[in-house]
XYZ file of C-alpha atoms in Angstrom:
375
model
C 0.184 0.018 -0.056
C 1.046 3.699 -0.082
C 3.833 4.671 2.416
C 1.143 6.781 4.709
C -0.848 3.811 4.843
C 0.973 2.181 7.538
C 0.360 5.007 9.769
C -3.586 4.174 10.345
C -4.885 1.033 12.224
C -5.163 -2.104 10.042
C -8.675 -2.840 9.133
C -10.709 -5.718 10.223
C -10.017 -8.436 11.755
C -7.369 -6.682 13.405
C -9.562 -3.492 14.082
C -13.282 -4.285 15.414
C -16.060 -2.607 13.380
C -17.732 0.297 14.334
C -21.269 -1.063 14.723
C -21.528 -3.861 17.289
C -23.911 -7.178 16.041
C -24.460 -8.855 19.127
C -26.216 -5.282 19.764
C -29.716 -3.766 19.156
C -30.476 -1.312 16.921
C -31.406 0.791 19.101
C -28.109 0.541 21.419
C -26.056 1.140 18.693
C -27.737 4.329 17.614
C -27.806 5.731 21.103
C -24.077 4.490 22.191
C -22.293 4.039 18.812
C -20.349 4.363 16.660
C -18.143 2.060 18.717
C -14.946 3.542 17.460
C -11.801 4.206 20.291
C -9.566 5.517 17.108
C -8.146 8.973 16.008
C -9.612 10.950 13.563
C -7.149 11.312 10.568
C -5.897 14.158 9.330
C -7.663 15.743 6.167
C -5.887 17.984 3.419
C -8.738 19.412 1.968
C -8.752 19.557 -1.696
C -8.556 23.218 -3.428
C -11.794 24.697 -4.037
C -10.876 24.643 -7.789
C -10.765 21.028 -7.697
C -14.250 20.466 -6.238
C -16.671 18.988 -7.688
C -20.247 19.322 -8.552
C -23.011 17.182 -7.199
C -26.570 17.722 -7.583
C -25.741 21.583 -7.192
C -23.549 20.818 -4.319
C -19.808 21.771 -4.712
C -17.930 18.760 -3.018
C -14.589 17.698 -1.883
C -14.641 14.238 -3.232
C -17.155 12.416 -4.985
C -16.546 9.474 -1.925
C -19.699 8.822 0.106
C -22.124 6.512 2.638
C -25.508 5.351 1.010
C -28.459 5.182 3.321
C -28.107 2.368 5.953
C -25.244 2.809 8.721
C -25.463 6.331 9.511
C -28.289 5.996 12.054
C -28.480 9.458 13.281
C -26.256 12.664 13.432
C -23.895 11.249 15.229
C -22.927 8.372 12.779
C -23.364 11.231 10.183
C -20.649 13.240 11.801
C -18.297 10.582 12.550
C -18.453 9.677 8.548
C -17.787 12.979 7.421
C -15.019 13.415 10.070
C -13.514 9.767 8.442
C -13.438 11.446 4.905
C -16.776 10.794 3.526
C -17.891 14.021 1.702
C -21.547 12.662 0.516
C -23.261 11.723 3.871
C -26.696 9.921 3.532
C -28.935 10.120 6.637
C -30.349 6.938 7.976
C -33.968 6.038 6.038
C -37.218 7.777 7.726
C -40.734 7.114 7.671
C -43.519 9.608 8.407
C -44.062 7.771 11.742
C -41.709 5.635 14.493
C -41.287 2.022 13.584
C -39.372 -0.246 15.823
C -36.562 -2.537 14.440
C -36.590 -5.844 13.581
C -35.653 -8.107 16.534
C -31.969 -9.411 16.766
C -30.437 -10.912 15.089
C -30.023 -8.103 12.438
C -26.920 -9.125 11.058
C -25.162 -12.587 10.425
C -21.863 -13.456 8.545
C -22.424 -15.255 5.765
C -20.314 -17.624 3.883
C -19.652 -17.918 -0.170
C -16.612 -18.645 -2.219
C -17.632 -16.638 -5.384
C -18.755 -12.953 -6.454
C -22.479 -13.475 -6.402
C -24.791 -13.091 -9.373
C -27.809 -11.347 -10.257
C -29.666 -15.019 -10.677
C -28.552 -15.943 -6.987
C -31.170 -13.407 -5.516
C -34.328 -15.347 -3.588
C -31.675 -18.370 -3.300
C -30.007 -19.630 -0.157
C -26.793 -18.441 1.438
C -25.336 -20.205 4.432
C -24.970 -18.155 7.869
C -21.525 -18.989 9.041
C -20.388 -18.491 12.724
C -16.714 -18.083 11.728
C -15.981 -14.233 9.982
C -13.799 -13.666 7.134
C -10.544 -13.613 7.349
C -9.931 -10.380 5.261
C -11.904 -7.236 4.161
C -12.079 -8.546 0.389
C -14.332 -11.684 1.817
C -16.729 -9.712 3.980
C -20.317 -10.866 3.626
C -23.092 -10.089 6.084
C -26.908 -9.884 5.995
C -28.723 -6.598 6.567
C -32.089 -6.990 8.567
C -33.549 -4.186 10.430
C -36.937 -3.509 8.659
C -36.009 0.442 8.317
C -36.618 1.653 11.805
C -37.595 4.922 12.447
C -37.215 7.391 14.981
C -40.486 9.986 15.818
C -40.921 12.992 13.741
C -39.867 15.664 16.627
C -36.648 14.033 16.822
C -35.789 13.416 13.298
C -36.175 17.163 12.540
C -33.979 18.174 15.443
C -31.713 15.438 14.580
C -31.361 16.109 10.763
C -30.803 19.589 11.115
C -27.978 18.933 13.223
C -26.606 16.718 11.273
C -26.672 19.336 8.700
C -25.225 22.074 10.576
C -22.167 19.832 11.568
C -20.672 19.350 8.148
C -17.380 20.409 7.176
C -16.995 22.613 3.925
C -17.010 20.416 0.973
C -19.440 18.181 2.195
C -23.185 17.771 1.594
C -25.959 14.985 3.402
C -28.710 13.388 1.592
C -31.660 12.081 3.545
C -33.126 9.036 2.893
C -36.860 8.145 3.211
C -39.301 5.426 2.683
C -43.493 5.489 2.557
C -45.263 2.827 4.617
C -48.548 0.787 3.711
C -50.900 1.529 6.100
C -54.569 0.319 6.080
C -56.835 3.413 4.768
C -53.772 5.661 3.705
C -52.184 6.138 0.445
C -49.074 4.352 0.332
C -47.450 6.659 -2.582
C -48.138 9.513 -0.766
C -46.653 8.682 2.624
C -43.400 9.139 0.603
C -44.230 12.740 0.499
C -45.262 12.468 4.305
C -41.934 11.428 5.197
C -40.019 13.761 2.819
C -41.464 16.557 4.153
C -40.003 15.637 7.606
C -36.508 15.743 6.170
C -37.315 18.946 4.287
C -38.214 20.414 8.013
C -34.864 19.328 9.262
C -33.265 21.492 6.607
C -32.288 18.686 4.086
C -30.469 19.746 0.640
C -31.035 16.709 -0.958
C -33.525 13.634 -0.775
C -33.622 10.261 -1.323
C -36.823 7.597 -1.993
C -35.733 4.064 -1.082
C -37.574 2.082 -3.304
C -35.853 -0.837 -2.793
C -35.158 -2.267 0.987
C -35.760 -6.088 0.504
C -36.228 -6.472 4.465
C -39.561 -5.182 4.424
C -42.816 -6.272 2.924
C -42.905 -6.621 -0.978
C -44.911 -3.493 -1.923
C -42.273 -1.698 -0.086
C -39.374 -3.396 -1.061
C -40.132 -4.152 -4.895
C -41.326 -0.730 -6.159
C -37.746 0.284 -8.420
C -39.416 -2.782 -11.201
C -42.647 -0.438 -11.096
C -42.036 2.424 -13.560
C -45.504 3.749 -12.888
C -45.312 3.979 -9.397
C -41.517 5.779 -9.556
C -43.304 8.317 -11.673
C -46.036 9.084 -9.367
C -44.017 8.853 -5.959
C -41.602 11.236 -7.713
C -44.343 13.932 -8.358
C -46.216 13.508 -5.168
C -42.422 14.510 -3.783
C -41.283 17.232 -6.490
C -44.297 19.046 -5.567
C -43.114 20.208 -2.133
C -40.000 21.608 -3.435
C -38.966 21.232 -7.097
C -35.897 22.907 -6.780
C -34.453 20.037 -4.011
C -32.669 17.252 -5.953
C -34.573 13.727 -5.617
C -32.476 10.674 -5.802
C -34.003 7.183 -6.012
C -32.421 3.999 -4.563
C -33.066 1.046 -6.518
C -31.777 -2.804 -6.211
C -30.963 -5.587 -8.607
C -32.765 -5.128 -11.977
C -32.270 -8.636 -13.895
C -32.723 -6.935 -17.705
C -31.359 -4.041 -18.991
C -34.720 -3.163 -20.811
C -36.493 -3.027 -17.284
C -33.797 -0.855 -16.339
C -34.466 1.589 -19.050
C -38.394 1.735 -18.482
C -37.313 2.544 -15.019
C -34.855 5.313 -15.602
C -36.869 6.683 -18.388
C -39.876 6.843 -15.582
C -37.382 8.569 -13.060
C -36.336 11.614 -15.677
C -40.126 12.040 -16.388
C -40.926 12.417 -12.747
C -38.036 14.521 -12.260
C -35.932 12.577 -10.254
C -32.102 13.983 -10.618
C -30.223 10.670 -9.443
C -30.346 7.039 -9.576
C -28.578 4.861 -6.739
C -28.064 1.294 -7.176
C -27.525 -1.333 -5.621
C -29.384 -2.072 -2.645
C -28.434 -5.237 -0.891
C -29.561 -8.468 -2.822
C -32.140 -9.891 -1.251
C -31.440 -14.025 -0.293
C -32.484 -16.841 1.948
C -30.411 -16.845 4.701
C -30.090 -20.372 6.369
C -28.277 -21.949 8.889
C -26.192 -25.582 8.277
C -29.457 -27.218 9.001
C -31.439 -25.519 6.445
C -33.383 -23.487 8.752
C -34.019 -19.878 8.550
C -31.130 -18.103 10.231
C -33.020 -14.821 11.714
C -36.006 -16.829 12.141
C -39.260 -18.018 10.465
C -40.790 -14.580 10.019
C -37.850 -13.600 8.116
C -36.933 -15.976 5.683
C -34.804 -13.820 3.458
C -32.741 -11.092 3.796
C -30.523 -8.395 2.167
C -26.834 -9.750 1.629
C -24.183 -6.903 1.591
C -20.576 -7.507 1.208
C -17.740 -8.110 -1.401
C -19.671 -10.919 -2.813
C -21.938 -8.377 -4.498
C -19.872 -6.051 -6.098
C -19.666 -7.693 -9.639
C -23.446 -7.006 -9.499
C -23.437 -3.449 -8.285
C -20.762 -2.744 -11.515
C -23.262 -4.376 -13.917
C -25.828 -2.131 -12.709
C -23.562 1.011 -13.339
C -22.434 -0.377 -16.763
C -26.108 -0.678 -17.616
C -27.356 2.369 -16.344
C -24.248 4.599 -17.602
C -24.996 3.229 -21.241
C -28.567 3.581 -20.504
C -28.402 7.485 -19.354
C -26.131 8.373 -22.064
C -28.892 6.846 -24.926
C -31.443 8.268 -23.427
C -29.970 11.276 -22.472
C -31.806 11.311 -19.654
C -29.108 13.508 -17.381
C -29.315 11.328 -14.415
C -26.238 11.853 -11.798
C -25.354 7.982 -10.973
C -24.311 6.972 -7.287
C -22.817 3.400 -7.114
C -23.032 1.358 -3.874
C -22.822 -2.630 -3.189
C -19.413 -4.136 -2.563
C -16.581 -1.497 -1.765
C -14.768 -3.100 1.315
C -11.183 -1.789 -0.017
C -10.142 1.410 -1.146
C -9.162 0.358 -4.924
C -12.769 -0.624 -4.938
C -14.073 2.916 -5.306
C -12.076 3.123 -8.343
C -13.580 -0.084 -9.756
C -17.027 2.045 -9.696
C -15.616 5.135 -11.364
C -14.426 3.227 -14.384
C -17.859 1.428 -14.428
C -19.843 5.034 -14.626
C -20.579 6.207 -11.458
C -20.539 9.936 -10.633
C -20.305 8.876 -6.844
C -19.144 5.687 -5.211
C -20.303 5.046 -1.828
C -19.618 2.066 0.936
C -21.938 1.216 3.741
C -20.432 -2.515 5.120
C -16.929 -1.323 4.270
C -17.227 2.017 6.409
C -18.493 -0.124 9.053
C -16.044 -2.312 9.602
C -13.076 -0.143 7.807
C -14.116 3.278 8.950
C -11.067 4.223 7.730
C -11.853 3.523 4.081
C -12.233 6.999 2.942
C -8.801 8.067 4.309
C -7.072 5.123 2.409
C -8.462 6.390 -0.729
C -7.466 10.020 -0.302
C -3.997 8.921 0.451
C -3.751 6.778 -2.482
C -4.795 9.699 -4.841
C -2.529 12.187 -3.086
C 0.124 9.630 -3.386
C -0.817 9.345 -7.251
C -0.580 13.339 -7.658
C 2.804 13.328 -6.020
C 4.127 10.772 -8.701
C 2.711 12.391 -11.765
């Protein structure tokens, strides 16, 4: 590695993750991140080298997607670790508790996963991986959310604590309830984000750990268009991102991206985790009988994410849609960010990688600095 990298703590398994999978979601939210290291020094790029992201000038196009940044403390932790595009954990219009433990368990696979592996079984392992490259876990929380008053205050706190050259996205999702308009509820959740001062919104259309109508919206062009229109009516000047999952065919992704652009969407982020049946060695559900499937994240899903980016970039250019493309899924080492940029991402993001190696962005910044010095 580059010469300064030896000054940083070694990643997993030498250093523990900042999220404790043995503790509840609430414990992690209230007491985490579990971090005893030092914040790394950061030499901010000169402003003339900053890049535009949805109308905001940012120091670098590295980010954290919706998921691990549970509140303002987590958001500002990631920002101080060198991630310049941070996403506030997905919120709802009304409070909702997290799934009970377990929420994250290690899974084992000896290969990169393929999009056709969705909904297939994958085995839990009680023996954590030995390298960041092999890192793979489930993600099964059910999109918990705090109450409106807390969220408005906490989003404002996170927004106000960012460094120059950084920006925050606030993720949100609609909740199906009897007698209520599910699609309009996206706008209700977005309104909370806006009341907190959000400057970029993200509609999560792809969580694999909730009911089917919440988790599969990204495959429904009509729903995408309608939801986007509901949200854009709140404030048409605020950029809107949609988060999508694994789309099996390019033709379907083309329909999705066309509908998004027609609805006023400014950016698309993918992929979310891969939905798979997580089982113990005896074949029984690892997370309990009520949660047969869960999202799998980590290194093994990287090739699926890269394929999505190549498709999305091609479609974006062919259709002249003008969408900004955010890539996530499988970035667990610093060199993986460049794979995402090469595949077509305007922004490269990591969730699990950041949780298991909080210095991941710093390692990348050091690599780039050394490359510039040699050139």
